[in-house]
Amino acid sequence: MRFAIAYGADAVYLAGQRFGMRAAAANFDDDALRQGIAYAHARGVKCYITVNIMPSCRDLPELPAYLELLQDAGADALIVADVGVIRLAQKYAPKVPLHISTQTSILNHEAANFWADLGAERVVLARELSLEEIAEIRAKTPKTLEIEAFVHGAMCISYSGRCLISQYMTGRDANRGACAQPCRWNYTLMEEKRPGEYFPVEEDARGTYLYNSKDMCMIEHIPELAQAGVDSFKIEGRNKTAYYAACVTGAYRAAIDAYRADPAQYVMPQFCRDEVDKVSHREYYTGFYFGSEQNGQHYGDSQYIREFEVVGMPVSCDADGHAVFALKNRFFDGEELELLQPGKAPYVFRAHGAVNDDGEALELFNVPQMRVHFTFPFPVDAYSILRKKKERPS
């Protein structure tokens, strides 16, 4: 959360340890929720809390007190999907705005207006919409109703994320935050009279991952999103690292700011496109924004593309250019590194003169979490990150 804010997010969304769709993550306990909301507000950033599971009856008794806690903590909105949750939120947290989750599958202006009539301030549109359809929804809904859309990150094979495969195959309910991601598994065929005899279903020798979606990336289409009427660009950050949040948020922040500064002459800074390739990701595509002709499935495998790795995360940085990083991956003296800082293109340099806590210059820095000292010819931001291109296997 801190890195997303440092790299330019206008708002962050997060979950408590109950009622959110990311049950496998550690999430925020009640005290951390209060601290997180206060931290965001102190920096002029809004904080939205997901209360977006599809609850069963056994989930409901604890919900009123939790909603009261979120209102008392100062949440800027609740992201909700279930109509029962919405009803309880309006009773127990009436001062907190409601954002309608993508799981409600809002695909048309009548649906958007329905939620507006129920008091929603924002709708998060279904991922299956094209830019043309979004523009029509924008034209036929009140201007007071904000429109949010996913612009980057993991896609789900199931309609607007309403997945039943995980529950069927593993007993883990995706709609209560416990998805096992069976869409990423490799599948074979078995004939019922020959149990245990598997037949490959394959595009080539690697097999076929029938449900495996590519990742969405709309960094090159900021003008089209804005012109369609999207008010809020949403980055999918499920179980991602601080490094991922920094890179992707920073890239979209810089691209959006460049577009706002001069829409008529807008040219996306090249480093914005480069940044989204430097995080762990699957093959990119543009989702359904330009129609459904583009193939959004990746059949070969379910692996991530990882061409860069984090060398160090910040321990301390100062205005004199002295920076200390906790080592995450090894590097050699003289190796090319990149310093990532909020609001700036990456600074590429050769790692000469780095020392450990004892002031020793080493040929190889390779002890995990060791403190490595650098001196730069400029002030270094407290949220700077060191990275490098991954070493190729020998």
Coordinates of C-alpha atoms in Angstrom, one line a residue, residues 20-394:
G20 CA -13.0 -9.8 1.1
M21 CA -12.3 -11.7 -2.1
R22 CA -8.6 -12.3 -1.3
A23 CA -8.9 -14.8 1.5
A24 CA -5.4 -16.4 0.8
A25 CA -3.6 -13.1 1.4
A26 CA -2.6 -11.9 4.9
N27 CA -4.8 -8.8 4.5
F28 CA -5.3 -6.1 7.2
D29 CA -6.5 -6.8 10.7
D30 CA -8.8 -4.3 12.3
D31 CA -6.0 -2.2 13.7
A32 CA -4.1 -2.2 10.4
L33 CA -7.2 -1.1 8.6
R34 CA -7.5 1.9 10.8
Q35 CA -3.7 2.6 10.4
G36 CA -3.9 2.1 6.6
I37 CA -6.8 4.4 6.1
A38 CA -5.1 7.1 8.3
Y39 CA -1.9 6.7 6.3
A40 CA -3.6 7.1 3.0
H41 CA -5.6 10.2 4.2
A42 CA -2.5 11.9 5.5
R43 CA -1.2 11.8 2.0
G44 CA -4.3 12.9 0.2
V45 CA -5.2 9.4 -1.0
K46 CA -8.5 7.6 -0.7
C47 CA -8.9 4.2 0.8
Y48 CA -11.6 1.8 -0.4
I49 CA -12.3 -1.4 1.4
T50 CA -13.5 -4.6 -0.3
V51 CA -16.6 -6.2 1.2
N52 CA -17.3 -8.1 -1.9
I53 CA -17.7 -11.8 -1.1
M54 CA -21.0 -13.5 -1.9
P55 CA -21.9 -14.4 1.7
S56 CA -23.9 -17.3 3.0
C57 CA -26.2 -17.0 6.0
R58 CA -23.4 -18.0 8.3
D59 CA -21.3 -15.0 7.3
L60 CA -24.0 -12.4 8.1
P61 CA -24.0 -12.2 11.9
E62 CA -20.5 -10.6 12.1
L63 CA -21.1 -8.2 9.2
P64 CA -22.9 -5.4 11.0
A65 CA -20.1 -4.8 13.5
Y66 CA -17.5 -4.9 10.8
L67 CA -19.4 -2.4 8.7
E68 CA -19.6 -0.1 11.7
L69 CA -15.9 -0.4 12.2
L70 CA -15.1 0.6 8.6
Q71 CA -17.3 3.6 8.9
D72 CA -15.7 4.6 12.2
A73 CA -12.2 4.1 10.7
G74 CA -13.0 6.5 7.9
A75 CA -13.2 4.3 4.8
D76 CA -13.8 6.3 1.7
A77 CA -16.0 3.6 0.1
L78 CA -17.0 0.0 0.3
I79 CA -16.6 -2.2 -2.8
V80 CA -19.6 -4.5 -2.7
A81 CA -21.3 -7.0 -4.9
D82 CA -24.0 -8.9 -2.9
V83 CA -27.4 -7.1 -2.5
G84 CA -27.7 -8.4 1.1
V85 CA -24.4 -6.8 1.9
I86 CA -25.5 -3.6 0.3
R87 CA -28.7 -3.6 2.3
L88 CA -26.7 -4.1 5.6
A89 CA -24.1 -1.5 4.5
Q90 CA -26.8 1.2 4.0
K91 CA -28.1 0.4 7.5
Y92 CA -24.8 0.0 9.5
A93 CA -22.4 2.2 7.5
P94 CA -24.7 4.8 5.9
K95 CA -22.1 7.5 5.7
V96 CA -19.7 5.4 3.6
P97 CA -20.2 5.6 -0.2
L98 CA -20.8 2.4 -2.1
H99 CA -18.8 1.2 -5.2
I100 CA -20.5 -1.7 -7.0
S101 CA -18.0 -4.5 -7.8
T102 CA -17.2 -5.9 -11.2
Q103 CA -18.7 -9.2 -9.9
T104 CA -22.2 -7.7 -10.5
S105 CA -21.5 -7.9 -14.2
I106 CA -22.6 -4.4 -15.2
L107 CA -22.8 -4.5 -19.0
N108 CA -25.3 -1.8 -19.9
H109 CA -26.6 1.6 -18.8
E110 CA -29.8 0.3 -17.4
A111 CA -27.9 -1.9 -14.9
A112 CA -25.6 1.1 -14.1
N113 CA -28.6 3.3 -13.5
F114 CA -30.2 0.7 -11.3
W115 CA -27.3 0.8 -9.0
A116 CA -27.2 4.6 -9.1
D117 CA -30.8 4.7 -8.1
L118 CA -29.9 2.4 -5.1
G119 CA -27.4 5.0 -4.0
A120 CA -24.1 3.8 -5.5
E121 CA -21.6 6.5 -6.3
R122 CA -19.4 4.3 -8.5
V123 CA -19.8 1.2 -10.7
V124 CA -16.8 -1.0 -11.5
L125 CA -17.8 -2.3 -15.0
A126 CA -17.6 -5.8 -16.2
R127 CA -14.3 -6.7 -17.9
E128 CA -16.2 -8.0 -21.0
L129 CA -17.1 -4.5 -22.3
S130 CA -15.6 -2.7 -25.3
L131 CA -14.6 0.9 -25.2
E132 CA -17.6 1.6 -27.5
E133 CA -19.9 0.0 -25.0
I134 CA -18.4 1.9 -22.1
A135 CA -18.8 5.2 -24.0
E136 CA -22.5 4.4 -24.5
I137 CA -22.9 3.6 -20.7
R138 CA -21.2 6.9 -19.9
A139 CA -23.6 8.8 -22.2
K140 CA -26.7 7.3 -20.7
T141 CA -25.9 7.5 -17.0
P142 CA -25.8 10.5 -14.6
K143 CA -22.5 12.3 -14.6
T144 CA -22.5 12.0 -10.8
L145 CA -22.1 8.2 -11.2
E146 CA -18.4 7.5 -11.5
I147 CA -17.2 4.7 -13.8
E148 CA -14.3 2.5 -12.9
A149 CA -12.7 -0.1 -15.2
F150 CA -9.8 -2.5 -14.9
V151 CA -6.8 -1.5 -17.0
H152 CA -4.0 -3.8 -16.0
G153 CA -3.3 -7.2 -14.5
A154 CA -4.6 -10.7 -14.3
M155 CA -7.8 -11.7 -16.1
C156 CA -10.3 -14.4 -15.1
I157 CA -11.7 -17.0 -17.5
S158 CA -15.1 -16.8 -15.8
Y159 CA -17.6 -14.1 -16.6
S160 CA -16.7 -11.0 -14.6
G161 CA -14.8 -13.2 -12.1
R162 CA -17.9 -15.1 -11.0
C163 CA -16.1 -18.4 -11.1
L164 CA -17.6 -21.8 -10.1
I165 CA -14.7 -24.0 -11.3
S166 CA -12.7 -23.8 -8.1
Q167 CA -15.7 -24.7 -5.9
Y168 CA -16.5 -27.7 -8.1
M169 CA -13.0 -29.1 -8.4
T170 CA -11.5 -28.3 -5.0
G171 CA -14.3 -27.2 -2.6
R172 CA -12.7 -23.7 -2.4
D173 CA -15.3 -21.1 -3.1
A174 CA -13.9 -18.4 -5.4
N175 CA -16.9 -16.2 -4.6
R176 CA -15.9 -16.1 -1.0
G177 CA -12.3 -15.3 -1.7
A178 CA -10.7 -18.8 -1.7
C179 CA -10.1 -19.4 -5.5
A180 CA -7.6 -22.2 -6.1
Q181 CA -7.0 -20.8 -9.7
P182 CA -7.8 -24.1 -11.6
C183 CA -7.9 -22.0 -14.7
R184 CA -4.1 -22.1 -14.6
W185 CA -3.8 -25.9 -14.5
N186 CA -2.8 -28.2 -17.3
Y187 CA -5.7 -30.5 -18.5
T188 CA -5.8 -33.8 -20.2
L189 CA -8.7 -36.0 -21.5
M190 CA -9.8 -39.4 -20.0
E191 CA -12.3 -41.7 -21.6
E192 CA -14.7 -43.1 -19.0
K193 CA -14.1 -46.8 -19.8
R194 CA -10.4 -46.4 -19.6
P195 CA -9.8 -44.8 -16.1
G196 CA -6.3 -43.6 -15.4
E197 CA -5.4 -43.5 -19.1
Y198 CA -4.8 -39.9 -20.0
F199 CA -4.9 -38.4 -23.5
P200 CA -3.2 -35.1 -24.1
V201 CA -5.2 -32.2 -25.3
E202 CA -2.5 -30.1 -26.8
E203 CA -1.6 -27.3 -29.2
D204 CA 2.0 -28.7 -29.2
A205 CA 4.2 -30.9 -27.1
R206 CA 3.9 -28.6 -24.1
G207 CA 0.2 -29.4 -23.6
T208 CA -2.8 -27.1 -23.4
Y209 CA -3.8 -24.8 -20.6
L210 CA -7.5 -24.5 -21.7
Y211 CA -8.6 -21.7 -19.4
N212 CA -5.4 -19.8 -19.0
S213 CA -5.9 -16.1 -19.7
K214 CA -3.3 -13.6 -20.7
D215 CA -2.8 -10.5 -18.6
M216 CA -4.5 -7.2 -19.5
C217 CA -2.3 -4.2 -20.3
M218 CA -3.9 -0.9 -21.5
I219 CA -0.9 1.4 -20.9
E220 CA -0.7 2.3 -24.6
H221 CA -4.4 3.3 -24.6
I222 CA -4.8 6.0 -22.0
P223 CA -6.5 8.5 -24.4
E224 CA -9.1 5.9 -25.5
L225 CA -10.0 5.1 -21.9
A226 CA -10.3 8.7 -21.0
Q227 CA -12.4 9.5 -24.0
A228 CA -14.7 6.6 -23.4
G229 CA -15.5 8.2 -20.0
V230 CA -13.6 6.0 -17.5
D231 CA -13.1 8.0 -14.3
S232 CA -11.0 5.6 -12.4
F233 CA -8.3 3.3 -13.8
K234 CA -8.1 0.1 -11.7
I235 CA -5.0 -2.0 -11.5
E236 CA -5.4 -5.7 -10.4
G237 CA -2.8 -6.3 -7.7
R238 CA -3.9 -9.6 -6.2
N239 CA -1.1 -11.0 -4.0
K240 CA 1.5 -8.9 -5.9
T241 CA 4.7 -7.4 -4.4
A242 CA 5.6 -3.9 -3.4
Y243 CA 7.9 -3.9 -6.4
Y244 CA 4.9 -4.7 -8.7
A245 CA 2.8 -2.0 -7.2
A246 CA 5.5 0.5 -7.6
C247 CA 6.4 -0.3 -11.2
V248 CA 2.8 -0.6 -12.6
T249 CA 1.4 2.3 -10.6
G250 CA 4.3 4.6 -11.5
A251 CA 4.0 3.7 -15.2
Y252 CA 0.2 4.5 -15.4
R253 CA 0.7 7.6 -13.2
A254 CA 3.3 9.0 -15.6
A255 CA 1.3 8.1 -18.7
I256 CA -1.9 9.7 -17.3
D257 CA -0.1 12.8 -16.2
A258 CA 1.5 13.2 -19.6
Y259 CA -1.9 12.9 -21.3
R260 CA -3.5 15.4 -19.0
A261 CA -0.8 17.9 -19.6
D262 CA -1.3 18.0 -23.3
P263 CA -4.1 15.7 -24.7
A264 CA -3.7 17.0 -28.3
Q265 CA 0.0 16.3 -28.5
Y266 CA 0.2 13.3 -26.2
V267 CA 2.9 10.8 -26.7
M268 CA 3.4 8.2 -24.0
P269 CA 6.8 8.3 -22.4
Q270 CA 8.6 5.1 -23.6
F271 CA 9.7 4.2 -20.1
C272 CA 6.0 3.7 -19.1
R273 CA 5.7 0.9 -21.6
D274 CA 9.0 -0.6 -20.6
E275 CA 8.1 -0.6 -16.9
V276 CA 5.2 -2.9 -17.3
D277 CA 7.5 -5.4 -18.9
K278 CA 9.8 -5.3 -16.0
V279 CA 7.4 -6.9 -13.5
S280 CA 6.3 -10.6 -13.3
H281 CA 3.5 -11.0 -15.8
R282 CA 1.9 -13.3 -18.3
E283 CA 1.7 -12.4 -22.0
Y284 CA -0.2 -9.1 -22.4
Y285 CA -3.3 -8.2 -24.4
T286 CA -5.9 -5.5 -24.3
G287 CA -8.8 -7.6 -22.9
F288 CA -12.2 -6.9 -24.6
Y289 CA -11.7 -3.2 -25.0
F290 CA -11.2 -3.4 -28.8
G291 CA -13.7 -6.3 -29.3
S292 CA -13.2 -10.0 -28.9
E293 CA -11.2 -10.9 -32.0
Q294 CA -7.9 -10.7 -30.1
N295 CA -7.1 -14.1 -28.6
G296 CA -7.0 -13.7 -24.8
Q297 CA -5.9 -17.2 -24.0
H298 CA -2.4 -18.5 -23.6
Y299 CA -2.4 -22.2 -24.3
G300 CA 1.3 -23.1 -24.0
D301 CA 1.8 -22.9 -20.2
S302 CA 0.9 -21.0 -17.1
Q303 CA 4.3 -19.5 -16.4
Y304 CA 5.1 -15.9 -15.7
I305 CA 7.5 -13.8 -17.8
R306 CA 10.2 -12.6 -15.4
E307 CA 13.0 -10.7 -17.1
F308 CA 14.0 -8.4 -14.2
E309 CA 14.5 -9.0 -10.5
V310 CA 14.7 -6.9 -7.4
V311 CA 18.3 -6.4 -6.2
G312 CA 17.4 -4.4 -3.1
M313 CA 14.6 -2.8 -1.1
P314 CA 15.2 0.5 0.7
V315 CA 16.3 0.6 4.3
S316 CA 17.2 4.3 4.4
C317 CA 17.8 7.0 1.8
D318 CA 18.7 10.7 2.2
A319 CA 19.0 14.0 0.4
D320 CA 22.7 13.7 0.2
G321 CA 22.5 10.7 -2.1
H322 CA 23.4 8.0 0.4
A323 CA 21.1 5.0 0.2
V324 CA 21.1 1.7 2.0
F325 CA 19.3 -1.3 0.6
A326 CA 18.4 -4.8 2.0
L327 CA 19.8 -7.3 -0.6
K328 CA 17.2 -9.5 -2.3
N329 CA 19.2 -10.9 -5.2
R330 CA 22.9 -11.0 -5.8
F331 CA 24.9 -8.6 -7.9
F332 CA 28.6 -8.1 -8.9
D333 CA 30.7 -5.0 -8.6
G334 CA 30.4 -3.2 -11.9
E335 CA 27.2 -4.9 -12.9
E336 CA 24.5 -2.8 -14.6
L337 CA 21.7 -1.9 -12.2
E338 CA 18.6 0.3 -12.3
L339 CA 17.3 2.7 -9.6
L340 CA 13.6 3.1 -9.6
Q341 CA 12.2 6.2 -8.0
P342 CA 8.7 7.7 -7.8
G343 CA 7.8 10.0 -10.6
K344 CA 11.0 9.4 -12.6
A345 CA 12.3 7.3 -15.4
P346 CA 14.7 4.6 -14.1
Y347 CA 18.3 5.6 -13.5
V348 CA 20.7 3.1 -15.1
F349 CA 24.2 2.9 -13.6
R350 CA 27.2 0.6 -13.0
A351 CA 27.4 -0.7 -9.5
H352 CA 30.8 0.6 -8.6
G353 CA 31.7 1.7 -5.1
A354 CA 29.0 -0.2 -3.2
V355 CA 30.0 -1.3 0.3
N356 CA 28.6 -3.3 3.2
D357 CA 28.0 -2.1 6.7
D358 CA 31.7 -2.5 7.5
G359 CA 32.7 -0.3 4.6
E360 CA 34.0 -3.2 2.5
A361 CA 33.8 -3.1 -1.3
L362 CA 33.1 -6.6 -2.4
E363 CA 33.3 -8.3 -5.8
L364 CA 30.0 -10.1 -5.2
F365 CA 27.2 -9.1 -2.9
N366 CA 25.2 -12.2 -2.3
V367 CA 24.2 -12.5 1.4
P368 CA 20.3 -12.3 1.6
Q369 CA 19.1 -9.2 3.5
M370 CA 22.7 -7.8 3.9
R371 CA 22.8 -4.0 4.0
V372 CA 24.4 -2.5 0.9
H373 CA 25.4 1.2 0.8
F374 CA 25.4 3.3 -2.4
T375 CA 26.2 6.9 -3.0
F376 CA 24.3 8.7 -5.9
P377 CA 24.9 12.1 -7.3
F378 CA 21.4 13.2 -6.4
P379 CA 18.9 12.9 -3.5
V380 CA 17.4 9.4 -3.2
D381 CA 13.7 8.9 -2.5
A382 CA 12.8 6.7 0.6
Y383 CA 10.7 4.5 -1.7
S384 CA 13.5 3.8 -4.2
I385 CA 14.1 0.2 -5.5
L386 CA 17.1 -1.4 -7.0
R387 CA 16.7 -4.0 -9.8
K388 CA 18.6 -5.6 -12.7
K389 CA 18.0 -7.8 -15.7
K390 CA 17.8 -11.4 -14.6
E391 CA 20.9 -13.6 -15.1
R392 CA 20.5 -16.2 -17.8
P393 CA 21.1 -19.8 -16.8
S394 CA 24.6 -20.9 -17.9

